[in-house]
């Protein structure tokens, strides 16, 4: 790769465009009565006491490397953990997950691997996998390729909703470590690995997405959690900004934690630090904003 090619945009993905699309869709979405568009999960008023929380996402092009490496079960784990983590950001408990598999040609063994991986994470989260759909779309997907997406729905009491509105200057940011790249930035990773059937370090690059349910529940028992941010596309600062009130910003100590080895590998491939921070989680997969951190928490910054 050339120096100019070692960015997410030159690999074919524009975070600027993604953010612009969200803003252009806002009016249409809010015209239906919805509020909080752009957060990690949407809230639907179930009754006077409770909200349903829901989020939809997919594994993305990480699946292409997982298929090459024979790790599609990990793709199922990625999907469930990603969707459940998004719902957790509202303070909700996950209820159920629905999945969708689409491919040029449905391979039964591949679908089983994906669904079994998702079911493994759902069991750990106490979340039912209640159904899904498969579709063969040879005119859309390339030969041998597939896609895996899902929707998670949770439930939260109105007085327990976490939406960032109570965050204030002086609050601290707690970081929860990631297992690696999780499920974002893989168009850039694939450009580094190359196409075809060549070998690559699957354990380094494809470690499944971390589920943060137990860590978040434990923190809620010990601290006043005012905001939660799942660090996905857009990096740590980009995702924290989604839950902070206007006028507040997070000041991060980027040396406050040890990064997984995969980020050293990305640096060795020529990815600059600014691009790492903008695209990847750099070792922190979930953030919580609290007024005071428990003694054993990993404090990575504060609000100002």
Coordinates of C-alpha atoms in Angstrom, one line a residue:
X1 CA 0.0 0.0 0.0
X2 CA 1.0 3.6 -0.5
X3 CA 1.1 6.1 2.3
X4 CA -2.1 7.7 1.0
X5 CA -3.9 4.3 1.0
X6 CA -3.4 3.7 4.7
X7 CA -6.7 5.3 5.7
X8 CA -10.3 4.2 6.1
X9 CA -11.5 6.6 3.4
X10 CA -9.0 5.3 0.8
X11 CA -10.1 1.7 1.7
X12 CA -13.6 2.8 0.6
X13 CA -15.4 3.9 3.8
X14 CA -16.1 7.5 4.7
X15 CA -17.0 8.3 8.3
X16 CA -17.8 11.9 7.2
X17 CA -20.5 10.5 4.8
X18 CA -21.8 8.2 7.5
X19 CA -22.3 11.1 9.9
X20 CA -23.9 13.3 7.2
X21 CA -26.4 10.6 6.4
X22 CA -27.5 10.4 10.0
X23 CA -28.1 14.2 10.0
X24 CA -30.1 14.0 6.8
X25 CA -32.3 11.2 8.1
X26 CA -33.0 12.9 11.4
X27 CA -36.0 14.9 10.3
X28 CA -37.7 11.9 8.6
X29 CA -37.2 9.8 11.7
X30 CA -38.3 12.4 14.2
X31 CA -41.4 13.1 12.1
X32 CA -42.7 9.7 13.2
X33 CA -42.6 10.7 16.9
X34 CA -39.2 9.2 17.7
X35 CA -36.7 11.1 19.9
X36 CA -33.0 10.6 20.6
X37 CA -32.1 9.6 17.0
X38 CA -28.3 8.9 16.7
X39 CA -28.0 7.2 20.1
X40 CA -26.8 3.6 20.3
X41 CA -30.4 2.3 20.7
X42 CA -33.8 3.8 20.1
X43 CA -36.4 4.0 22.9
X44 CA -40.1 3.1 22.4
X45 CA -42.6 4.0 25.2
X46 CA -44.2 0.7 26.1
X47 CA -46.3 2.2 28.8
X48 CA -46.1 4.9 31.5
X49 CA -43.4 3.0 33.3
X50 CA -41.2 1.3 30.7
X51 CA -39.4 1.7 27.4
X52 CA -38.4 -0.9 24.9
X53 CA -34.9 -0.3 23.6
X54 CA -33.8 -1.5 20.2
X55 CA -30.8 -1.5 18.0
X56 CA -29.9 -3.0 14.6
X57 CA -26.4 -3.7 13.2
X58 CA -24.3 -6.1 11.2
X59 CA -20.9 -7.8 11.3
X60 CA -19.8 -6.1 8.1
X61 CA -16.8 -7.0 6.0
X62 CA -15.1 -8.8 8.9
X63 CA -17.2 -11.7 7.8
X64 CA -15.0 -12.0 4.6
X65 CA -11.9 -12.7 6.7
X66 CA -13.8 -14.9 9.1
X67 CA -15.0 -17.0 6.2
X68 CA -11.5 -17.3 4.8
X69 CA -10.2 -18.4 8.3
X70 CA -13.0 -20.8 9.1
X71 CA -14.2 -18.6 12.0
X72 CA -17.8 -17.8 11.1
X73 CA -18.9 -18.9 14.6
X74 CA -17.0 -15.8 15.8
X75 CA -19.0 -13.7 13.4
X76 CA -22.2 -14.9 15.1
X77 CA -20.6 -13.9 18.5
X78 CA -19.7 -10.5 17.0
X79 CA -23.3 -9.8 15.9
X80 CA -24.9 -10.7 19.2
X81 CA -22.4 -8.9 21.4
X82 CA -22.5 -5.7 19.2
X83 CA -26.3 -5.5 19.2
X84 CA -26.6 -6.3 23.0
X85 CA -23.9 -3.8 23.9
X86 CA -25.8 -1.0 22.0
X87 CA -29.0 -1.8 23.9
X88 CA -27.0 -1.8 27.2
X89 CA -26.1 1.9 26.5
X90 CA -29.7 2.9 27.4
X91 CA -29.6 1.0 30.7
X92 CA -31.8 -1.7 29.3
X93 CA -31.7 -5.4 30.0
X94 CA -31.6 -7.4 26.7
X95 CA -34.8 -9.4 25.9
X96 CA -34.3 -11.0 22.5
X97 CA -32.4 -11.0 19.3
X98 CA -33.5 -11.5 15.7
X99 CA -30.9 -12.3 12.9
X100 CA -30.8 -12.0 9.1
X101 CA -28.4 -13.9 6.8
X102 CA -28.1 -13.0 3.2
X103 CA -25.8 -14.5 0.6
X104 CA -25.1 -15.2 -3.0
X105 CA -25.9 -18.8 -2.2
X106 CA -27.0 -20.1 1.2
X107 CA -24.6 -22.6 2.7
X108 CA -26.4 -24.5 5.5
X109 CA -23.1 -25.2 7.4
X110 CA -22.2 -21.5 7.3
X111 CA -25.6 -20.4 8.6
X112 CA -25.4 -22.9 11.4
X113 CA -22.0 -21.6 12.5
X114 CA -23.2 -18.0 12.5
X115 CA -26.4 -18.8 14.5
X116 CA -24.6 -21.0 17.0
X117 CA -22.1 -18.2 17.7
X118 CA -24.9 -15.7 18.2
X119 CA -26.7 -18.2 20.5
X120 CA -23.6 -18.6 22.6
X121 CA -23.5 -14.9 23.4
X122 CA -27.3 -14.7 23.9
X123 CA -27.1 -17.5 26.5
X124 CA -24.4 -15.6 28.4
X125 CA -26.6 -12.4 28.3
X126 CA -29.9 -14.1 29.2
X127 CA -31.2 -12.9 25.8
X128 CA -33.5 -15.1 23.7
X129 CA -32.6 -15.7 20.1
X130 CA -36.2 -15.9 18.9
X131 CA -35.9 -16.2 15.1
X132 CA -34.5 -14.8 11.9
X133 CA -34.5 -14.9 8.1
X134 CA -32.3 -16.1 5.3
X135 CA -32.2 -14.8 1.8
X136 CA -30.3 -15.9 -1.4
X137 CA -29.5 -12.8 -3.5
X138 CA -27.1 -13.8 -6.3
X139 CA -27.6 -10.5 -8.1
X140 CA -26.4 -8.5 -5.1
X141 CA -23.7 -10.5 -3.3
X142 CA -20.5 -11.7 -4.9
X143 CA -20.0 -15.5 -5.2
X144 CA -19.2 -17.1 -1.8
X145 CA -19.9 -13.9 0.2
X146 CA -22.5 -13.5 2.8
X147 CA -23.9 -10.9 5.3
X148 CA -25.1 -11.3 8.8
X149 CA -27.2 -8.6 10.6
X150 CA -29.5 -8.5 13.6
X151 CA -31.8 -6.6 15.9
X152 CA -31.7 -6.7 19.7
X153 CA -34.6 -5.5 21.8
X154 CA -34.4 -4.7 25.6
X155 CA -36.5 -3.3 28.4
X156 CA -35.7 -0.4 30.8
X157 CA -37.7 1.4 33.5
X158 CA -38.2 5.0 32.7
X159 CA -36.4 6.1 35.9
X160 CA -33.4 3.9 35.0
X161 CA -32.8 5.2 31.5
X162 CA -29.2 6.2 30.8
X163 CA -29.0 8.8 28.1
X164 CA -26.1 11.1 29.1
X165 CA -28.3 14.0 30.0
X166 CA -27.0 14.1 33.6
X167 CA -23.4 14.2 32.6
X168 CA -21.5 17.3 33.7
X169 CA -18.0 18.8 33.8
X170 CA -15.8 17.0 36.2
X171 CA -17.3 13.6 35.7
X172 CA -14.8 10.9 35.0
X173 CA -14.7 8.4 32.1
X174 CA -14.2 4.7 32.9
X175 CA -12.9 2.5 30.1
X176 CA -13.6 -1.2 29.6
X177 CA -11.0 -3.1 27.6
X178 CA -11.7 -4.5 24.2
X179 CA -10.6 -8.0 23.0
X180 CA -9.1 -6.3 19.8
X181 CA -10.6 -4.7 16.8
X182 CA -14.2 -5.9 17.5
X183 CA -16.4 -5.3 14.4
X184 CA -15.2 -2.0 12.9
X185 CA -12.5 -0.8 10.5
X186 CA -12.3 -4.1 8.5
X187 CA -12.4 -2.5 5.1
X188 CA -9.0 -1.0 6.1
X189 CA -7.8 -4.2 7.7
X190 CA -8.7 -6.2 4.6
X191 CA -6.8 -3.8 2.4
X192 CA -3.7 -4.5 4.5
X193 CA -4.2 -8.3 4.5
X194 CA -5.0 -8.5 0.8
X195 CA -7.6 -10.4 -1.1
X196 CA -7.4 -14.1 -2.1
X197 CA -6.7 -17.1 0.0
X198 CA -3.4 -16.0 1.7
X199 CA -2.8 -16.8 5.3
X200 CA -3.1 -14.2 8.1
X201 CA -3.2 -14.3 11.9
X202 CA -6.9 -14.9 12.5
X203 CA -6.4 -15.0 16.3
X204 CA -4.8 -11.5 16.2
X205 CA -7.3 -9.9 13.8
X206 CA -10.6 -11.6 14.4
X207 CA -11.0 -11.9 18.2
X208 CA -14.8 -11.8 18.9
X209 CA -16.5 -8.7 20.1
X210 CA -16.6 -8.4 23.9
X211 CA -19.9 -8.5 25.6
X212 CA -20.0 -5.9 28.5
X213 CA -23.3 -6.9 30.2
X214 CA -21.8 -8.2 33.5
X215 CA -19.2 -5.3 33.7
X216 CA -22.0 -2.7 33.2
X217 CA -24.3 -4.3 35.7
X218 CA -21.5 -4.5 38.3
X219 CA -20.7 -0.9 37.8
X220 CA -24.3 0.2 38.2
X221 CA -24.3 -1.4 41.6
X222 CA -21.3 0.6 42.7
X223 CA -21.6 4.0 40.9
X224 CA -24.0 6.5 39.5
X225 CA -23.7 5.7 35.7
X226 CA -24.7 8.9 33.8
X227 CA -23.6 7.9 30.3
X228 CA -22.6 4.8 28.4
X229 CA -20.9 4.7 25.0
X230 CA -20.2 1.6 22.9
X231 CA -16.9 2.3 21.0
X232 CA -17.6 1.2 17.4
X233 CA -17.1 3.0 14.1
X234 CA -15.8 6.5 14.7
X235 CA -13.5 5.6 17.6
X236 CA -13.5 6.6 21.3
X237 CA -14.2 10.3 21.0
X238 CA -16.7 10.0 18.2
X239 CA -18.8 7.6 20.2
X240 CA -18.5 9.4 23.5
X241 CA -19.7 12.6 21.9
X242 CA -23.0 10.8 21.0
X243 CA -24.0 10.7 24.6
X244 CA -22.7 14.0 26.0
X245 CA -24.8 17.1 26.4
X246 CA -23.9 20.0 24.1
X247 CA -21.0 22.0 25.4
X248 CA -19.2 19.1 27.1
X249 CA -16.2 17.2 25.7
X250 CA -14.2 14.2 26.9
X251 CA -10.5 14.7 27.5
X252 CA -8.9 11.3 27.2
X253 CA -5.6 10.1 28.6
X254 CA -4.5 7.9 25.8
X255 CA -1.8 6.3 27.9
X256 CA -4.2 5.2 30.7
X257 CA -4.5 1.6 29.4
X258 CA -2.5 -1.0 27.6
X259 CA -3.6 -1.7 24.0
X260 CA -4.1 -5.2 22.6
X261 CA -1.3 -6.4 20.4
X262 CA -3.3 -5.9 17.2
X263 CA -3.0 -2.1 17.4
X264 CA 0.8 -2.5 17.4
X265 CA 0.4 -4.5 14.2
X266 CA -1.7 -1.8 12.6
X267 CA 1.0 0.8 13.5
X268 CA 3.6 -1.5 11.9
X269 CA 1.5 -1.5 8.7
X270 CA 1.8 2.3 8.5
X271 CA -1.5 3.3 10.1
X272 CA -0.9 6.6 11.8
X273 CA -2.1 7.3 15.4
X274 CA -4.8 9.9 14.4
X275 CA -6.3 7.3 12.0
X276 CA -6.2 4.6 14.7
X277 CA -8.0 6.8 17.2
X278 CA -10.6 7.9 14.6
X279 CA -11.4 4.5 13.1
X280 CA -10.7 1.9 15.8
X281 CA -11.4 1.4 19.5
X282 CA -7.6 1.3 20.3
X283 CA -8.3 -1.1 23.2
X284 CA -11.4 0.4 24.9
X285 CA -14.7 -1.1 23.8
X286 CA -17.1 0.5 26.2
X287 CA -17.0 3.7 28.2
X288 CA -19.0 4.8 31.2
X289 CA -19.4 8.4 32.6
X290 CA -19.7 8.6 36.4
X291 CA -19.2 11.4 39.0
X292 CA -16.8 9.2 41.0
X293 CA -15.0 6.0 39.9
X294 CA -14.9 2.9 42.0
X295 CA -11.3 2.2 43.3
X296 CA -10.5 -0.6 40.8
X297 CA -11.9 1.1 37.7
X298 CA -9.8 2.1 34.7
X299 CA -10.2 5.9 34.5
X300 CA -9.3 7.1 31.1
X301 CA -10.4 10.7 31.1
X302 CA -12.8 13.3 32.4
X303 CA -15.4 15.7 31.0
X304 CA -14.8 19.4 30.6

